[in-house]
Short mmCIF file of C-alpha atoms in Angstrom, two decimals:
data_model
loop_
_atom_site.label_atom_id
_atom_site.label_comp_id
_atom_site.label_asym_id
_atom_site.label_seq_id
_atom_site.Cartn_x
_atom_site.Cartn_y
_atom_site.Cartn_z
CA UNK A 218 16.04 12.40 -27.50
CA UNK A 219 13.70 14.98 -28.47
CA UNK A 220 14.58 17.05 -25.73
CA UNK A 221 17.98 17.77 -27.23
CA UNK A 222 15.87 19.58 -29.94
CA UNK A 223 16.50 23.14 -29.28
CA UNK A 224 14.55 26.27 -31.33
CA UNK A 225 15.53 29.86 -31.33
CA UNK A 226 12.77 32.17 -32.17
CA UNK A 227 14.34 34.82 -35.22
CA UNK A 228 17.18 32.55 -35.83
CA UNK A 229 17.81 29.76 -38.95
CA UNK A 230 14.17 30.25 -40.80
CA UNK A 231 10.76 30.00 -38.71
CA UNK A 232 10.33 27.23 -35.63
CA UNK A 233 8.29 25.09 -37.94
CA UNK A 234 11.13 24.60 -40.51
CA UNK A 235 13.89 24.66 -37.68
CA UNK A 236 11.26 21.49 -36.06
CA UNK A 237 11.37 19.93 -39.24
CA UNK A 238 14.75 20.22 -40.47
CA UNK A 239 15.95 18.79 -36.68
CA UNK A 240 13.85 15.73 -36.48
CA UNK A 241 14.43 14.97 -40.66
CA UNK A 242 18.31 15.52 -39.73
CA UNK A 243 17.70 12.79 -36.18
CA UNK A 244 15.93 10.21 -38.35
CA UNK A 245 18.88 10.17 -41.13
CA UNK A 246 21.26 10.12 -38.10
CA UNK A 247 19.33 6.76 -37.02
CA UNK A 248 18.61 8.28 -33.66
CA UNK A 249 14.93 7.73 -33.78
CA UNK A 250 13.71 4.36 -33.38
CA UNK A 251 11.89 2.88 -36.34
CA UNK A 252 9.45 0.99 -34.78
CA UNK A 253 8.56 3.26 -32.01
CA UNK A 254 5.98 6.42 -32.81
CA UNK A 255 6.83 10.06 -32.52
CA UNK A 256 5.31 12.06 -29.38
CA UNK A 257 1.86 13.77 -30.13
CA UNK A 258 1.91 17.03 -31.67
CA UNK A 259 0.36 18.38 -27.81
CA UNK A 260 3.26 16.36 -26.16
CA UNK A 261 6.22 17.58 -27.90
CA UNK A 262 5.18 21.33 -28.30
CA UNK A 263 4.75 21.36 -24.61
CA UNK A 264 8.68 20.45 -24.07
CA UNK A 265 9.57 22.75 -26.64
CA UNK A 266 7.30 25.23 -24.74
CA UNK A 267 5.77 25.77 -28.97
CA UNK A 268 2.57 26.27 -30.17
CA UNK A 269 0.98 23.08 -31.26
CA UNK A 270 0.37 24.35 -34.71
CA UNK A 271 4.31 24.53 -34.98
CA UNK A 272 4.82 20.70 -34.39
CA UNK A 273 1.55 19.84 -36.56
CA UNK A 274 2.78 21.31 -39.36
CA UNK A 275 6.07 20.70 -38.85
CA UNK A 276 5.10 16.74 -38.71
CA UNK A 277 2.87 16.78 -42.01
CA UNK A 278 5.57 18.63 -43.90
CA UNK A 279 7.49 15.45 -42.78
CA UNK A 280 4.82 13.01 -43.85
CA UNK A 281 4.43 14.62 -47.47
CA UNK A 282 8.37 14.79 -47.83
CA UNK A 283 8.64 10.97 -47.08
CA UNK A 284 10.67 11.05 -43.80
CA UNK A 285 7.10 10.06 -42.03
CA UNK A 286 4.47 7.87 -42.32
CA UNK A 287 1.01 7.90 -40.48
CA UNK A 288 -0.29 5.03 -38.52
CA UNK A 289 -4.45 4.82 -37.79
CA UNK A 290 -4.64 5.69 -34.05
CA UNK A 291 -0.89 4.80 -33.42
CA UNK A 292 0.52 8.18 -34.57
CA UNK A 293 3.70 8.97 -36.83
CA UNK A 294 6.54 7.17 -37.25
CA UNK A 295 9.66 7.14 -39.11
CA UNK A 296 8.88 5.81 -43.04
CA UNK A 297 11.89 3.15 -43.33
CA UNK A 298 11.78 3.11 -46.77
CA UNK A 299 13.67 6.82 -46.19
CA UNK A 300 16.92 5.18 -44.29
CA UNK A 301 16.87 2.41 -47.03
CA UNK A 302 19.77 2.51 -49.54
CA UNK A 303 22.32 4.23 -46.82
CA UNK A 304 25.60 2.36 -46.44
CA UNK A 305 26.40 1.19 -43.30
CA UNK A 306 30.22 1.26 -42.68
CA UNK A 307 31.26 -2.23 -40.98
CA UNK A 308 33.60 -1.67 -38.37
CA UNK A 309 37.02 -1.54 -39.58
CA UNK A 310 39.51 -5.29 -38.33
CA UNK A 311 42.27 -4.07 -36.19
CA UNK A 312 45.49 -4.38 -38.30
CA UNK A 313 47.51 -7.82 -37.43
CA UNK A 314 50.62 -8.12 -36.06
CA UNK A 315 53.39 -7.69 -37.67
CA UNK A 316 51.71 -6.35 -41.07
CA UNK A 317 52.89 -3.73 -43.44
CA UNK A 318 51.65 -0.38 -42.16
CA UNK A 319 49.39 2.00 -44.27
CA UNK A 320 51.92 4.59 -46.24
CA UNK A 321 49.51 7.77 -46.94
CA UNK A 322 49.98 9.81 -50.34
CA UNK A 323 52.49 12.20 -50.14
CA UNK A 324 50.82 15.56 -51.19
CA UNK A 325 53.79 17.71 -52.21
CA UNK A 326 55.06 15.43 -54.91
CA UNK A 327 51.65 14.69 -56.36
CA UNK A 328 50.64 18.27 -56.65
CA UNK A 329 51.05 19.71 -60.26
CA UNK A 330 49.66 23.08 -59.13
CA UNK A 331 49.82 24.81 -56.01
CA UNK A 332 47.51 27.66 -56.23
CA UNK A 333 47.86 28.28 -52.43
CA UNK A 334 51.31 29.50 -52.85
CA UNK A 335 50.44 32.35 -55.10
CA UNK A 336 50.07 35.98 -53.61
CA UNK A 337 46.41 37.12 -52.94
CA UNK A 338 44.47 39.84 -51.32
CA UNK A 339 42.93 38.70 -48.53
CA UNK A 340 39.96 40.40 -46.53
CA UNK A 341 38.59 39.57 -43.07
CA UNK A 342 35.76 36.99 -43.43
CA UNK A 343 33.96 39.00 -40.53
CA UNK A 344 34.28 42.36 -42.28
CA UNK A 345 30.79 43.52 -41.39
CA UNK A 346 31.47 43.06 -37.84
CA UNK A 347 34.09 45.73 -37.96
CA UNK A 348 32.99 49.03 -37.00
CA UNK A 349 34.33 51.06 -40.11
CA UNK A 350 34.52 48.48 -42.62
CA UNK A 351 36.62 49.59 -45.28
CA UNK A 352 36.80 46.57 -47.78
CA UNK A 353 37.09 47.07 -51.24
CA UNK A 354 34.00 46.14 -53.62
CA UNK A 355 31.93 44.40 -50.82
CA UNK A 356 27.80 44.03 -50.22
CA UNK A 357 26.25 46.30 -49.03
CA UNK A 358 22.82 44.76 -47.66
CA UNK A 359 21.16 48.00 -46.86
CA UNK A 360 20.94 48.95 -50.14
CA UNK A 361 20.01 45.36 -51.65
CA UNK A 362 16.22 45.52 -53.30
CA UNK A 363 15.18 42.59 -50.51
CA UNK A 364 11.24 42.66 -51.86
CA UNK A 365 11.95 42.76 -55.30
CA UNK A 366 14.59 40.12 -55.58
CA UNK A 367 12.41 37.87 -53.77
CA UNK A 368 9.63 38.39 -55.81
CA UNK A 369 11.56 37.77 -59.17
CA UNK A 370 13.13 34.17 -57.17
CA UNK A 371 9.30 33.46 -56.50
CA UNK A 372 8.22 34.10 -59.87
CA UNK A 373 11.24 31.76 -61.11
CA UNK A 374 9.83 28.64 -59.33
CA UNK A 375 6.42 29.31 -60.38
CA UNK A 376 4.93 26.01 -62.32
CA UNK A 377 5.47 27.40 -65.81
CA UNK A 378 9.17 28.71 -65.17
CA UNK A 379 10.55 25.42 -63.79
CA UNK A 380 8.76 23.50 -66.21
CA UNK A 381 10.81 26.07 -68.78
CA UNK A 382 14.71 26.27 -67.10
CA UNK A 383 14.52 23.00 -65.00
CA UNK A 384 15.03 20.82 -68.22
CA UNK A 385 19.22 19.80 -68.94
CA UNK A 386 20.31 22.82 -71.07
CA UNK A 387 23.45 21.14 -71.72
CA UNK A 388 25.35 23.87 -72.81
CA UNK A 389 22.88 26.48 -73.23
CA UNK A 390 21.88 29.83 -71.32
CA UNK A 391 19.05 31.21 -70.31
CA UNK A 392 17.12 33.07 -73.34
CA UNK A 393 15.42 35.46 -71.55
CA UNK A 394 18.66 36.19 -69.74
CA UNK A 395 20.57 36.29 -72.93
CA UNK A 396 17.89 39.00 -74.40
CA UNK A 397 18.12 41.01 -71.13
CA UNK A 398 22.08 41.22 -71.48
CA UNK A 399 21.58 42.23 -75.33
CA UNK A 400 19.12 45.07 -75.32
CA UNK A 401 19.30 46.33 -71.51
CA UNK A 402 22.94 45.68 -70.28
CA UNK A 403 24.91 45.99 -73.40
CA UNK A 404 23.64 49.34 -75.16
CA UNK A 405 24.27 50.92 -71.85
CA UNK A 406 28.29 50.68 -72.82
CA UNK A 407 27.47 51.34 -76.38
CA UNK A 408 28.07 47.57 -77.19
CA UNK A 409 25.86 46.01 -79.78
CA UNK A 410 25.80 41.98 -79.61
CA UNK A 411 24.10 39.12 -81.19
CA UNK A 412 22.54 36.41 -79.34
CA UNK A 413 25.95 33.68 -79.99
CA UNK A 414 28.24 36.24 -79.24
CA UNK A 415 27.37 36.19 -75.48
CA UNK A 416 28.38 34.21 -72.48
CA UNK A 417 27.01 33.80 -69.16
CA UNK A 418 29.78 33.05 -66.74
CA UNK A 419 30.05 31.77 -63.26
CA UNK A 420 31.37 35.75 -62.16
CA UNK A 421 33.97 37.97 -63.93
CA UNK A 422 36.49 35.06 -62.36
CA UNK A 423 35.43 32.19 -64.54
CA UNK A 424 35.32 34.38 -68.09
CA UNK A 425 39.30 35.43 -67.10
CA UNK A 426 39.93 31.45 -66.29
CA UNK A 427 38.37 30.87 -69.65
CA UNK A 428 40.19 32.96 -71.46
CA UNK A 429 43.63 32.41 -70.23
CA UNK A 430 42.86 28.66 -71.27
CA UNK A 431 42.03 29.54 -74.24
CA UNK A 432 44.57 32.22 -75.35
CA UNK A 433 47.12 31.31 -73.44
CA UNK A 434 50.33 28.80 -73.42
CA UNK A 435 53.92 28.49 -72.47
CA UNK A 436 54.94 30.44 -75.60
CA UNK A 437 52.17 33.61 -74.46
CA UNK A 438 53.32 36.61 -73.38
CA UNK A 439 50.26 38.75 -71.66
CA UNK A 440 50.58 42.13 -70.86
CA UNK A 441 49.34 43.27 -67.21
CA UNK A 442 48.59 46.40 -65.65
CA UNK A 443 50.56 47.37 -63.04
CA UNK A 444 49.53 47.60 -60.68
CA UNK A 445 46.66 46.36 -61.27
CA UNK A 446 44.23 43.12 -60.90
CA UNK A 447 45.95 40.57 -58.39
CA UNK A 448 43.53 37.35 -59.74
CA UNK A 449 44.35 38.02 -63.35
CA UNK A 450 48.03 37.59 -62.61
CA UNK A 451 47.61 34.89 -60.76
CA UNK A 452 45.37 32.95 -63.56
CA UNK A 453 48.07 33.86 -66.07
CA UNK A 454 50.70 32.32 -63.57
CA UNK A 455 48.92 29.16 -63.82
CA UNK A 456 48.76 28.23 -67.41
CA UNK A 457 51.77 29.16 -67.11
CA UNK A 458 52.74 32.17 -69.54
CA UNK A 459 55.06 35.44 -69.68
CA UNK A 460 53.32 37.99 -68.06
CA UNK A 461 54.77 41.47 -69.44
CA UNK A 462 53.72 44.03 -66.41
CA UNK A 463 53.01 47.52 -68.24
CA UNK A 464 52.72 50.74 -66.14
CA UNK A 465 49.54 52.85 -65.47
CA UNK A 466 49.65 56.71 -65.55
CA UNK A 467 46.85 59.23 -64.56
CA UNK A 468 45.25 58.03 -68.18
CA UNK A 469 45.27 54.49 -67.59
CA UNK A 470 47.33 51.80 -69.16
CA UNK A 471 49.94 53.34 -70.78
CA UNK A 472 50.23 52.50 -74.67
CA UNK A 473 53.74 52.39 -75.84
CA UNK A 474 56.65 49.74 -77.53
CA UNK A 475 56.51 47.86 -74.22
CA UNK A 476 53.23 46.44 -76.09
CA UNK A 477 55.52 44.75 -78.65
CA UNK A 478 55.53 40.70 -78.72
CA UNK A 479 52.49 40.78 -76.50
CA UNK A 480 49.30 38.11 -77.54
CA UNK A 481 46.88 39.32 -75.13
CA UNK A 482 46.41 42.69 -73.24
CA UNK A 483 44.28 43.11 -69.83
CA UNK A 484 43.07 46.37 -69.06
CA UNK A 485 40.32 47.92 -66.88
CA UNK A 486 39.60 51.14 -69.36
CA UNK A 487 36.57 52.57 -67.29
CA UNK A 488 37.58 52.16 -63.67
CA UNK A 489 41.42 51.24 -63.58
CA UNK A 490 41.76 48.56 -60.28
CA UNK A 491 43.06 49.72 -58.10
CA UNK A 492 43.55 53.24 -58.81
CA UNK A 493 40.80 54.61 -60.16
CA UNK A 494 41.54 56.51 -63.07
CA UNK A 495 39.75 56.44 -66.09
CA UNK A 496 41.29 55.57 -69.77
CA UNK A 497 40.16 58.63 -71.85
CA UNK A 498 38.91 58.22 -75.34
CA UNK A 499 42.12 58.98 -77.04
CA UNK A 500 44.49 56.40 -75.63
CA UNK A 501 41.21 53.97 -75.99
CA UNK A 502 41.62 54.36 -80.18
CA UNK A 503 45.05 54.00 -79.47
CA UNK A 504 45.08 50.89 -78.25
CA UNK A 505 42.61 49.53 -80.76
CA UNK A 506 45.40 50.94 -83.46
CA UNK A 507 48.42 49.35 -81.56
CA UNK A 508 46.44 45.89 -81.36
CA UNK A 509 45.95 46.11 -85.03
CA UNK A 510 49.39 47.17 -85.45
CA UNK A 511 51.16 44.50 -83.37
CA UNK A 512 48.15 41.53 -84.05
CA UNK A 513 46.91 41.15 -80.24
CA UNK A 514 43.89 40.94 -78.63
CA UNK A 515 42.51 42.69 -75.62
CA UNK A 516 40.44 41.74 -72.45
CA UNK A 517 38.65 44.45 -71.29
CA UNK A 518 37.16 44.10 -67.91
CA UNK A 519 34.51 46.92 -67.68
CA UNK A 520 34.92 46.75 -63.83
CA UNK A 521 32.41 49.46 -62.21
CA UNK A 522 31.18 50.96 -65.10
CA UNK A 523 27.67 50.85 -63.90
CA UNK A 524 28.36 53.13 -60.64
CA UNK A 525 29.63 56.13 -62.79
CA UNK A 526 27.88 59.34 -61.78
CA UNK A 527 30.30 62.01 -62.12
CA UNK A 528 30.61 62.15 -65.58
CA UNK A 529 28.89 61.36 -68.90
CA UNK A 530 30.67 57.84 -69.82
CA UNK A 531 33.42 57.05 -72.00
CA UNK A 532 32.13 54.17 -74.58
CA UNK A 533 33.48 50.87 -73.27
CA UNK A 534 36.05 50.11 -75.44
CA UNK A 535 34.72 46.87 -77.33
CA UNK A 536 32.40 49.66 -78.73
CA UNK A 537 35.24 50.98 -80.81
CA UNK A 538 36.13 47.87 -82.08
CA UNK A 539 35.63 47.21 -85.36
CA UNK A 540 37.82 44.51 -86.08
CA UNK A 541 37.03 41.79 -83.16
CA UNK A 542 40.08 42.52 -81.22
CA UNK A 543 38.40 43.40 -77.61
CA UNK A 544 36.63 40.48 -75.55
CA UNK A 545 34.35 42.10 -73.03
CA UNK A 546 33.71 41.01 -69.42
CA UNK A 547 30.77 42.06 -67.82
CA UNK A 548 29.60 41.50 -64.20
CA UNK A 549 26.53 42.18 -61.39
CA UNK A 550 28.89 41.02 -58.78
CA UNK A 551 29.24 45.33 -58.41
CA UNK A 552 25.20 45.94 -58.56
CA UNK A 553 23.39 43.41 -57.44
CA UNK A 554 25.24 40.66 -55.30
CA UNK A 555 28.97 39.25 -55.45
CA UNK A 556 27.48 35.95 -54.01
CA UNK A 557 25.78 35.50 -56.58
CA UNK A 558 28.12 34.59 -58.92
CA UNK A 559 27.02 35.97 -62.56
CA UNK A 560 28.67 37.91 -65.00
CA UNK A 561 28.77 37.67 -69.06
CA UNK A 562 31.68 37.37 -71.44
CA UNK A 563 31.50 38.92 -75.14
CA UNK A 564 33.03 38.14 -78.08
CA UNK A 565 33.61 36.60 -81.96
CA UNK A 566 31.21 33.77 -82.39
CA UNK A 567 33.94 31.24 -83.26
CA UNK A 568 35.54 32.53 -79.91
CA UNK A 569 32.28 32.07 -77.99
CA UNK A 570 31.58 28.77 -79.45
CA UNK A 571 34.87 27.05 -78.54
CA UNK A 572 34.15 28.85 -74.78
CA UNK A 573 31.17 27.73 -74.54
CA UNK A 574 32.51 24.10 -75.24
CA UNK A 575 34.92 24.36 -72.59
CA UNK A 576 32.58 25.92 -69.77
CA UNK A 577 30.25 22.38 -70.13
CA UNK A 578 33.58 20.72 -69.33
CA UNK A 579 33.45 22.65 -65.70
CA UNK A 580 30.14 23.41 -64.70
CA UNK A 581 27.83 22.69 -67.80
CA UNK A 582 26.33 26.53 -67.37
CA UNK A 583 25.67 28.95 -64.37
CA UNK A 584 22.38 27.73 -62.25
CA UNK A 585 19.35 28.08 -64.78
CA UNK A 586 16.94 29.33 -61.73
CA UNK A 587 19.32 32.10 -60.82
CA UNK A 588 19.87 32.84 -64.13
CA UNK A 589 15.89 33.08 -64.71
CA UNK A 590 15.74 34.73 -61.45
CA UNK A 591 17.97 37.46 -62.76
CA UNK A 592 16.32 38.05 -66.35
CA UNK A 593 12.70 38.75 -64.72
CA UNK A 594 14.98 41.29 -62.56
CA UNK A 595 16.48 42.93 -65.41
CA UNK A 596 12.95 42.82 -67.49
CA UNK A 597 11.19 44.38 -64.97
CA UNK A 598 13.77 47.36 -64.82
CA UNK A 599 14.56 46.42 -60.76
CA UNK A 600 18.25 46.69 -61.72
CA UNK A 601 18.22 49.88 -63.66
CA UNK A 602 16.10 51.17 -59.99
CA UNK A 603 18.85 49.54 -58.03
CA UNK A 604 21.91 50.97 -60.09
CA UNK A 605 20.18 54.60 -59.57
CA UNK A 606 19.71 54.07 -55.89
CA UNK A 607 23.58 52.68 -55.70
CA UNK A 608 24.90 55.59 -57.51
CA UNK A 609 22.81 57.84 -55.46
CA UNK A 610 24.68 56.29 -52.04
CA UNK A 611 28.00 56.09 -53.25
CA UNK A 612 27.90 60.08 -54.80
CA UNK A 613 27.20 60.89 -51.12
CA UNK A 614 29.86 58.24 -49.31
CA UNK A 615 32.28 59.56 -52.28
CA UNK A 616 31.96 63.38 -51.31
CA UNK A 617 32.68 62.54 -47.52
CA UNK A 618 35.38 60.55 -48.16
CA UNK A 619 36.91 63.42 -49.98
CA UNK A 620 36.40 65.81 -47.27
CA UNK A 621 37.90 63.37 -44.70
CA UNK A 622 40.76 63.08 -46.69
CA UNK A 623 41.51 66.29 -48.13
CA UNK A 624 40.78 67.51 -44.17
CA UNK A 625 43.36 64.73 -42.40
CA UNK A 626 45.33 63.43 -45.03
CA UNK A 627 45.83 66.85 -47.95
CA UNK A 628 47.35 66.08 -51.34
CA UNK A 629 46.37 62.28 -50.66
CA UNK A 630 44.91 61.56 -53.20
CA UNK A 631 43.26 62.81 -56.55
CA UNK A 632 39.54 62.82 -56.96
CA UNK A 633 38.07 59.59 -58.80
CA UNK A 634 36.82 61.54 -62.68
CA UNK A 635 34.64 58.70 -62.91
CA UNK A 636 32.82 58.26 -59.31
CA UNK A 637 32.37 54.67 -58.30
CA UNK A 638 32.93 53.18 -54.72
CA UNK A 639 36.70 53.89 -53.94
CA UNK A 640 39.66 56.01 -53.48
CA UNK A 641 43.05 55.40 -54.74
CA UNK A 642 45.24 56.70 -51.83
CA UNK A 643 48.98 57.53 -51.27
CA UNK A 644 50.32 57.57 -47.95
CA UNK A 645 53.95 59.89 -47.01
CA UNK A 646 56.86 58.37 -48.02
CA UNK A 647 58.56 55.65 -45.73
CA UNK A 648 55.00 54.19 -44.76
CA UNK A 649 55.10 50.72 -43.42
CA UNK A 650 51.66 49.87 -44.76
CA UNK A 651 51.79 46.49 -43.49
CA UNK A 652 52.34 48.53 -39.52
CA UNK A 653 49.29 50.89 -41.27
CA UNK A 654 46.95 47.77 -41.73
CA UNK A 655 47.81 45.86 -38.12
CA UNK A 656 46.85 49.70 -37.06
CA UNK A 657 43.57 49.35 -38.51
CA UNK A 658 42.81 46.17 -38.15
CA UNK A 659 42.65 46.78 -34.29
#
């Protein structure tokens, strides 16, 4: 069977590991004999047509993982002790005549939610293959700080670190990460927080899920901007509660009676999704004044705010606040990678506390490794490196986009005040933009 091995140079880590992850994977599978030994190390890297090395250490790595014990002048064979404990599934009696048959749940009655039914964007999984891959608020690898990520990961697993994060936290964050969110990633937006009055969150996603459990009921009315952020809707959908769409001008949100009656406001002040425009001071103190006025609270998703270079920046709003009405989302899912999954929530501390309680109930806290890989990142000022080099590319990208379309597609579009990585565009009147899309697409 060892011929069915197959190794591809460049492809799914080095030969060694692709070895040692095949024969671990054929020895869980059963398909290696227990009692009979392994070829030699010269043997089996001449059918693989490998260096010898390559098997050797492919075969200790085995041996000091357990998968492989060593015989004295027999060779190695498969450790049984690693195959002990697996069930083995008895084959199944063939039904008997005449019997009842099986009657398998029926999913549409049992289903209280049906998320899939909901409206979504929806983006190509193979974007990158496309040769002009517009997609909104995607990776960009080429720009990703490869050597200095992996450094801070290495540094993470060092003795001392895992010793430190690899410990149950129950319900607690990483305090390194916590500081690095305080006194690096906060003051940036003008917002000054203590240590309980922060969050790490599984993304931007989870602090809106959060929230909306939190805040939100049958008897809620939320006010949305529209357009504006399709998941928010969506979450708000859910609970379920009144969602109260409210217009966006070339300010932002608009502030106004239609505010009335409302228990929670969403808004994305700095970089309005999806059209760009930026919420000037003014109607920021407005809003603070009309959530005073009418008793509600606002989320304020401070979506881009690190990519702004074409202006000095507005103060996020939670930096106004003086009374606790604004809860602040933060994210790197724009900076450093959207796979990664980490953003920050910020708030009261008796608001904090009781989300806190109810993130342990769904996922305890974020990873603690990625979270330590993250705070040596921030620490060692890698991210404020990467958010120059970012704003840098996207200052360029942003100036030819607005050539291209002032050249093939005048009075478009108005240029972004703020920068960041997109362009709110209008197309002529009667566009199918579903035809526009298929167009593209191909």
């Amino acid at each position: 069977m060892f011929q069915l091995f197959h190794l591809t140079p460049g492809k799914g880590g080095s030969l060694q590991q692709q070895l040692r992850e095949q024969i671990a994977t054929a020895i869980l599978n059963g398909n290696i004999p227990v009692d009979a030994p392994l070829p030699s190390s010269r043997k089996l890297a001449q059918q693989l047509d490998v260096a010898r090395n390559t098997v050797v250490l492919a075969y200790e790595h085995l041996l000091d993982d357990g998968y492989l014990i060593a015989r004295e002048r027999s060779g190695y064979y498969v450790n049984p002790d690693i195959l002990s404990g697996q069930v083995k599934l008895a084959e199944q009696p063939e039904p008997e005549a005449g019997s009842e048959p099986t009657h398998p749940p029926d999913w549409d009655k049992r289903f209280k939610l049906r998320p899939t039914e909901q409206t979504n964007i929806s983006k190509p999984r193979d974007w990158q293959k496309y040769d002009y891959p517009f997609i909104y608020g995607q990776f960009d690898a080429s720009l990703f700080p490869t050597v200095n990520w992996r450094e801070c990961c290495r540094d993470a697993v060092s003795g001392p670190s895992i010793s430190d994060w690899a410990a149950d936290r129950f319900d607690n964050d990483d305090p390194l990460l916590i500081e690095q969110i305080r006194t690096r990633l906060l003051p940036r937006r003008g917002v000054w927080a203590s240590s309980d009055q922060i969050l790490v969150t599984v993304g931007a996603q989870q602090a809106l899920y959060m929230m909306a459990q939190l805040l939100l009921d049958k008897q809620s009315t939320i006010g949305l901007e529209n357009p504006g952020y399709v998941d928010i809707r969506n979450i708000a959908k859910l609970n379920p509660s009144q969602v109260r769409p409210i217009p966006v001008d070339q300010d932002g949100m608009l502030v106004d009676d239609r505010l009335k009656g409302c228990d929670l406001v969403f808004t994305t002040p700095s970089h309005q999704c999806p059209t760009t425009v930026t919420m000037p001071i003014e109607r920021r103190y407005e809003l603070l004044k009309r959530a005073d006025e009418e008793d509600f609270l606002i989320i304020e998703d401070d979506y881009e705010s690190e990519t702004n270079f074409k202006s000095n920046p507005i103060p996020a709003l939670k930096s106004l606040d003086k009374n606790d009405r604004v809860l602040y989302i933060g994210s790197l899912s724009k900076t450093l990678a959207p796979g990664l999954r980490l953003g920050y929530l910020v708030g009261p501390v008796e608001f904090i506390r009781e989300a806190r309680a109810l993130r342990r109930l769904m996922v305890r806290h974020p990873a603690a490794n990625n979270q330590r890989s993250v705070a040596l990142f921030l620490e060692r000022g890698y991210h404020d490196s990467l958010i120059m080099n970012i704003m840098r590319n996207y200052q360029t990208r942003w100036r030819a986009m607005d050539e291209a379309l002032t050249k093939y597609l005048p009075e478009s579009h108005n240029q972004p005040t703020f920068g960041g990585s997109c362009y709110w565009v209008k197309g002529p009147e009667g566009l199918d933009s579903e035809e526009l899309q298929k167009r593209a697409k191909e």
